[in-house]
Amino acid sequence: MKIGIVGCAGRMGRMLVATVLETAGADLAGGTEQPGSEAIGQDVAVLAGGDTTGLAVGDDPAALFQQSDVVIDFTAPAATVAHAAMAAETGTALVAGTTGLASEDDAALAQAAERTVILRAANFSIGVNLMLGLTEQVAGLLGDDYDIEIVEMHHRHKVDAPSGTALAIGEAAAKGRGVNLEDVSERVRDGITGARRAGDIGFATLRGGDVTGEHSAIFATDGERIEITHKAANRGLFAKGAIRAALWTAGQPAGLYSMRDVLGFS
Ligand code: NAD
């Protein structure tokens, strides 16, 4: 399967290139970067720490979509929306890991999914997807005398907050409780906030160092606390999950899919 990587010089982009090159059944179709990037013209694989492949980093994503069966995108929201339109135009599948998308960006991806396969995940690790299912289940079993708080920590370079994964955990908890996250979400607390509202789902964001990604869903009531925690040790697991997802798209009908479809978690 021919896999293209947009944003191939990024932290995730390099990891994706390296992982495609070592995955049986996956061929690297090429990589692109945004116009003006110093990476343009350099060998895609050398940038990723490997041997030369003769494939130079390009700045023409439309051409990359033409040459690929599936394109993997861990870039930035505006770029991912533009790439989804190209995927719809060419019928190429898109695996999108970018986080921080606004609701209108989500709508643009859903529209593209009417014409091609769009697979989105805020987190491509198996463990986090298991955690989403567990959080939904636990939230459904416990009443709202259990306060739900979601805590996440990431490296100092991360630009969006709370993380897409923290929000996905919040969505799972809200779904378990049968409520809309938007109605109960408490994303920032500062100053004299008053007492906690029953039923709220709170978020706390920590940033620092080189932390790849840590998430906890906390269920706290009088006398006890349950915590479900996931810690990612390196980005390799996201890249492996994204490539597994890319291979899974072969032969799927157009539609919007998630990592839970790939893993068979209901
Ligand atoms: P990064 O800043 O290191 O890399 C992003 C790359 O995208 C950069 O090289 C940038 O130049 C490139 N880019 C931006 N606009 C582009 C365009 N129009 N065309 C081509 N390239 C473009 O960031 P990162 O740490 O690799 O993370 C990227 C995204 O992936 C973030 O949104 C992050 O939250 C998300 N992420 C998701 C998961 C997951 O499992 N879903 C895991 C890790 C990171």
Coordinates of C-alpha atoms and ligand atoms in Angstrom, one line a residue:
M1 CA 0.0 0.0 0.0
K2 CA 1.4 3.4 -1.0
I3 CA 1.5 5.7 2.0
G4 CA 2.1 9.5 1.8
I5 CA 3.1 11.6 4.8
V6 CA 2.2 15.2 4.9
G7 CA 4.1 17.3 7.5
C8 CA 6.9 14.7 7.2
A9 CA 9.5 16.9 9.0
G10 CA 7.5 17.3 12.2
R11 CA 8.0 15.3 15.4
M12 CA 5.3 12.8 14.4
G13 CA 6.0 13.1 10.6
R14 CA 9.6 11.8 11.0
M15 CA 8.5 9.0 13.2
L16 CA 5.8 8.0 10.7
V17 CA 8.3 8.0 7.8
A18 CA 10.7 5.8 9.8
T19 CA 7.8 3.4 10.7
V20 CA 6.5 3.1 7.2
L21 CA 10.0 2.2 6.0
E22 CA 10.1 -0.7 8.4
T23 CA 6.5 -2.0 7.9
A24 CA 5.8 -4.9 5.6
G25 CA 3.1 -4.2 3.1
A26 CA 3.7 -0.4 3.3
D27 CA 5.5 1.6 0.7
L28 CA 6.5 5.2 1.2
A29 CA 4.9 7.3 -1.6
G30 CA 6.6 10.5 -0.5
G31 CA 6.3 13.4 2.0
T32 CA 5.4 17.1 2.0
E33 CA 6.0 20.1 4.2
Q34 CA 4.5 23.5 4.3
P35 CA 5.9 26.1 1.7
G36 CA 9.0 27.8 3.1
S37 CA 10.1 24.8 5.3
E38 CA 13.8 24.2 5.3
A39 CA 13.0 20.5 4.9
I40 CA 11.8 20.9 1.3
G41 CA 14.2 19.2 -1.2
Q42 CA 15.9 17.1 1.5
D43 CA 15.6 13.3 1.4
V44 CA 12.5 12.2 3.3
A45 CA 14.1 9.2 4.9
V46 CA 17.4 10.9 5.8
L47 CA 15.4 13.5 7.7
A48 CA 13.8 10.6 9.6
G49 CA 17.2 9.2 10.5
G50 CA 17.3 6.5 7.8
D51 CA 19.2 5.8 4.6
T52 CA 18.6 7.7 1.4
T53 CA 15.5 6.7 -0.6
G54 CA 15.8 9.3 -3.4
L55 CA 12.4 10.7 -2.4
A56 CA 12.7 14.5 -1.7
V57 CA 10.4 16.4 0.6
G58 CA 7.9 18.2 -1.6
D59 CA 5.5 21.1 -1.2
D60 CA 2.7 19.9 -3.5
P61 CA 0.3 17.9 -1.4
A62 CA -2.2 17.5 -4.3
A63 CA 0.5 15.6 -6.2
L64 CA 1.2 13.4 -3.2
F65 CA -2.5 12.5 -2.8
Q66 CA -2.5 11.5 -6.5
Q67 CA 0.4 9.1 -5.9
S68 CA -0.8 7.6 -2.6
D69 CA -3.4 5.0 -1.6
V70 CA -3.6 6.7 1.8
V71 CA -2.1 9.8 3.3
I72 CA -1.3 10.2 7.0
D73 CA -1.6 13.7 8.4
F74 CA -0.2 14.9 11.8
T75 CA 0.1 18.6 11.0
A76 CA -2.1 21.6 12.0
P77 CA -5.9 22.1 11.8
A78 CA -6.0 24.4 8.7
A79 CA -3.6 22.0 6.9
T80 CA -5.7 19.0 7.8
V81 CA -8.9 20.6 6.6
A82 CA -7.2 21.4 3.2
H83 CA -5.8 17.9 3.0
A84 CA -9.3 16.4 3.7
A85 CA -10.6 18.3 0.6
M86 CA -7.8 16.8 -1.5
A87 CA -8.6 13.4 -0.2
A88 CA -12.2 13.8 -1.2
E89 CA -11.2 15.1 -4.6
T90 CA -8.8 12.2 -5.4
G91 CA -10.6 9.4 -3.5
T92 CA -7.4 8.8 -1.5
A93 CA -8.0 7.7 2.1
L94 CA -6.8 10.1 4.9
V95 CA -5.6 9.1 8.3
A96 CA -5.7 12.3 10.5
G97 CA -4.1 12.6 13.9
T98 CA -4.0 16.4 14.1
T99 CA -5.6 17.8 17.3
G100 CA -7.1 21.2 18.2
L101 CA -9.6 21.2 15.4
A102 CA -12.6 23.6 15.8
S103 CA -16.1 22.4 15.3
E104 CA -16.2 23.8 11.7
D105 CA -13.0 21.9 10.9
D106 CA -14.8 18.7 12.2
A107 CA -17.7 19.5 9.9
A108 CA -15.3 19.9 6.9
L109 CA -13.8 16.4 7.6
A110 CA -17.2 14.9 8.0
Q111 CA -18.1 16.4 4.6
A112 CA -15.0 14.9 3.0
A113 CA -15.9 11.5 4.5
E114 CA -19.0 11.5 2.2
R115 CA -16.6 10.9 -0.7
T116 CA -13.7 9.0 0.8
V117 CA -12.3 7.2 3.8
I118 CA -11.4 9.6 6.6
L119 CA -10.0 8.0 9.8
R120 CA -9.5 10.3 12.7
A121 CA -8.2 9.7 16.2
A122 CA -7.0 12.1 18.9
N123 CA -4.8 9.2 19.9
F124 CA -3.6 6.2 18.0
S125 CA -2.4 4.1 20.9
I126 CA -4.2 0.8 21.7
G127 CA -4.1 1.6 25.4
V128 CA -5.8 5.0 25.1
N129 CA -8.5 3.6 23.0
L130 CA -9.1 0.9 25.6
M131 CA -9.1 3.7 28.2
L132 CA -11.9 5.5 26.3
G133 CA -14.1 2.4 26.5
L134 CA -13.3 1.9 30.2
T135 CA -14.0 5.5 31.0
E136 CA -17.4 5.4 29.3
Q137 CA -18.3 2.2 31.1
V138 CA -17.2 3.4 34.6
A139 CA -19.0 6.8 34.1
G140 CA -22.1 4.9 33.2
L141 CA -22.0 2.7 36.3
L142 CA -21.2 5.5 38.8
G143 CA -23.7 8.3 39.7
D144 CA -22.8 12.0 39.6
D145 CA -21.9 11.8 43.3
Y146 CA -18.6 10.7 41.7
D147 CA -16.8 13.9 40.4
I148 CA -15.0 13.3 37.1
E149 CA -11.7 15.1 36.5
I150 CA -9.4 14.6 33.6
V151 CA -5.7 15.5 34.0
E152 CA -3.2 15.5 31.2
M153 CA 0.5 16.4 30.9
H154 CA 2.5 16.9 27.6
H155 CA 5.8 18.3 26.5
R156 CA 6.5 22.0 26.5
H157 CA 6.1 22.3 22.7
K158 CA 2.4 21.3 22.5
V159 CA 0.2 24.1 21.2
D160 CA -3.4 23.1 22.0
A161 CA -5.0 22.5 25.4
P162 CA -6.6 20.4 26.8
S163 CA -5.1 17.7 24.6
G164 CA -7.3 16.1 22.0
T165 CA -7.0 12.9 24.0
A166 CA -8.2 14.6 27.2
L167 CA -11.2 15.9 25.3
A168 CA -11.9 12.4 23.8
I169 CA -11.8 11.0 27.4
G170 CA -14.2 13.8 28.4
E171 CA -16.5 12.8 25.5
A172 CA -16.4 9.2 26.6
A173 CA -17.3 10.1 30.2
A174 CA -20.1 12.3 29.1
K175 CA -21.4 9.6 26.8
G176 CA -21.3 7.1 29.7
R177 CA -23.4 9.5 31.7
G178 CA -25.8 10.3 28.9
V179 CA -25.0 14.0 28.8
N180 CA -23.4 16.4 26.3
L181 CA -19.8 17.3 27.2
E182 CA -20.4 20.9 26.1
D183 CA -23.1 21.3 28.9
V184 CA -20.9 20.0 31.7
S185 CA -17.3 20.7 30.7
E186 CA -15.2 22.9 33.1
R187 CA -12.0 23.6 31.1
V188 CA -10.4 26.3 33.2
R189 CA -10.5 27.2 36.9
D190 CA -9.0 30.4 38.2
G191 CA -9.7 32.7 41.2
I192 CA -12.8 32.4 43.4
T193 CA -14.7 29.8 41.4
G194 CA -17.2 28.8 44.0
A195 CA -17.8 25.1 44.9
R196 CA -17.7 22.5 42.2
R197 CA -21.1 21.9 40.4
A198 CA -22.4 18.4 40.6
G199 CA -22.1 16.6 37.3
D200 CA -19.3 18.8 35.9
I201 CA -16.5 17.1 34.0
G202 CA -13.3 19.1 34.9
F203 CA -10.0 19.4 33.0
A204 CA -6.5 20.2 34.2
T205 CA -3.6 20.7 31.8
L206 CA 0.1 20.4 32.7
R207 CA 2.9 21.3 30.2
G208 CA 6.6 20.7 30.6
G209 CA 9.8 18.9 29.5
D210 CA 9.6 16.1 27.0
V211 CA 6.6 14.3 28.3
T212 CA 5.1 12.3 25.4
G213 CA 1.6 12.2 26.9
E214 CA 0.0 11.2 30.2
H215 CA -3.8 11.1 30.9
S216 CA -5.8 10.3 33.9
A217 CA -9.6 10.0 34.3
I218 CA -10.4 10.5 38.0
F219 CA -13.7 9.5 39.6
A220 CA -13.7 11.0 43.1
T221 CA -16.4 10.7 45.8
D222 CA -16.5 10.9 49.6
G223 CA -14.2 8.2 50.9
E224 CA -12.8 6.8 47.7
R225 CA -11.2 7.7 44.3
I226 CA -10.9 5.6 41.2
E227 CA -8.2 6.6 38.6
I228 CA -7.7 5.2 35.1
T229 CA -4.2 6.3 33.8
H230 CA -2.4 5.9 30.6
K231 CA 1.3 7.0 30.1
A232 CA 2.9 7.0 26.6
A233 CA 6.6 6.4 26.7
N234 CA 7.4 7.5 23.2
R235 CA 5.8 8.6 19.9
G236 CA 6.5 5.3 18.2
L237 CA 3.2 3.8 19.5
F238 CA 1.2 6.6 17.8
A239 CA 3.1 6.0 14.5
K240 CA 2.6 2.3 14.7
G241 CA -1.2 2.8 15.4
A242 CA -1.5 5.3 12.5
I243 CA 0.1 2.9 10.1
R244 CA -2.0 0.0 11.2
A245 CA -5.0 2.4 10.6
A246 CA -3.7 3.3 7.2
L247 CA -3.4 -0.3 6.2
W248 CA -6.9 -1.0 7.5
T249 CA -8.4 1.7 5.2
A250 CA -7.8 -0.6 2.1
G251 CA -11.1 -1.5 0.6
Q252 CA -13.2 0.3 3.2
P253 CA -16.2 2.3 1.8
A254 CA -16.3 6.1 2.2
G255 CA -17.1 7.2 5.7
L256 CA -15.8 8.7 8.9
Y257 CA -13.9 6.1 11.0
S258 CA -12.1 6.1 14.3
M259 CA -9.3 4.0 15.9
R260 CA -12.0 2.0 17.7
D261 CA -13.2 0.7 14.3
V262 CA -9.6 -0.4 13.4
L263 CA -9.2 -2.2 16.8
G264 CA -12.7 -3.7 16.8
F265 CA -13.6 -2.0 20.1
S266 CA -17.3 -1.3 20.2
Ligands
NAD1 P1 5.2 19.3 14.9 O1 5.0 20.8 15.0 O2 6.5 18.7 15.3 O3 4.9 18.8 13.4 C1 3.9 19.4 12.6 C2 4.5 19.4 11.2 O4 3.4 19.8 10.2 C3 5.5 20.5 11.0 O5 6.7 20.0 10.4 C4 4.9 21.6 10.1 O6 5.8 22.3 9.3 C5 4.0 20.7 9.3 N1 2.9 21.4 8.6 C6 2.1 22.4 9.1 N2 1.3 22.8 8.1 C7 1.6 22.1 7.0 C8 1.1 22.1 5.7 N3 0.1 22.9 5.2 N4 1.6 21.1 4.8 C9 2.5 20.3 5.2 N5 3.1 20.3 6.4 C10 2.6 21.2 7.3 O7 4.0 18.7 15.8 P2 3.8 17.1 16.2 O8 4.2 17.0 17.7 O9 4.3 16.2 15.2 O10 2.2 17.1 16.2 C11 1.4 17.3 15.1 C12 -0.1 17.2 15.4 O11 -0.3 15.8 15.7 C13 -0.5 18.0 16.6 O12 -1.9 18.4 16.4 C14 -0.5 17.0 17.8 O13 -1.4 17.3 18.8 C15 -1.0 15.7 17.0 N6 -0.6 14.4 17.6 C16 -1.6 13.5 17.6 C17 -1.3 12.2 18.1 C18 -2.3 11.1 17.9 O14 -2.1 10.0 18.4 N7 -3.5 11.5 17.3 C19 -0.1 11.9 18.7 C20 0.9 12.9 18.7 C21 0.6 14.2 18.2

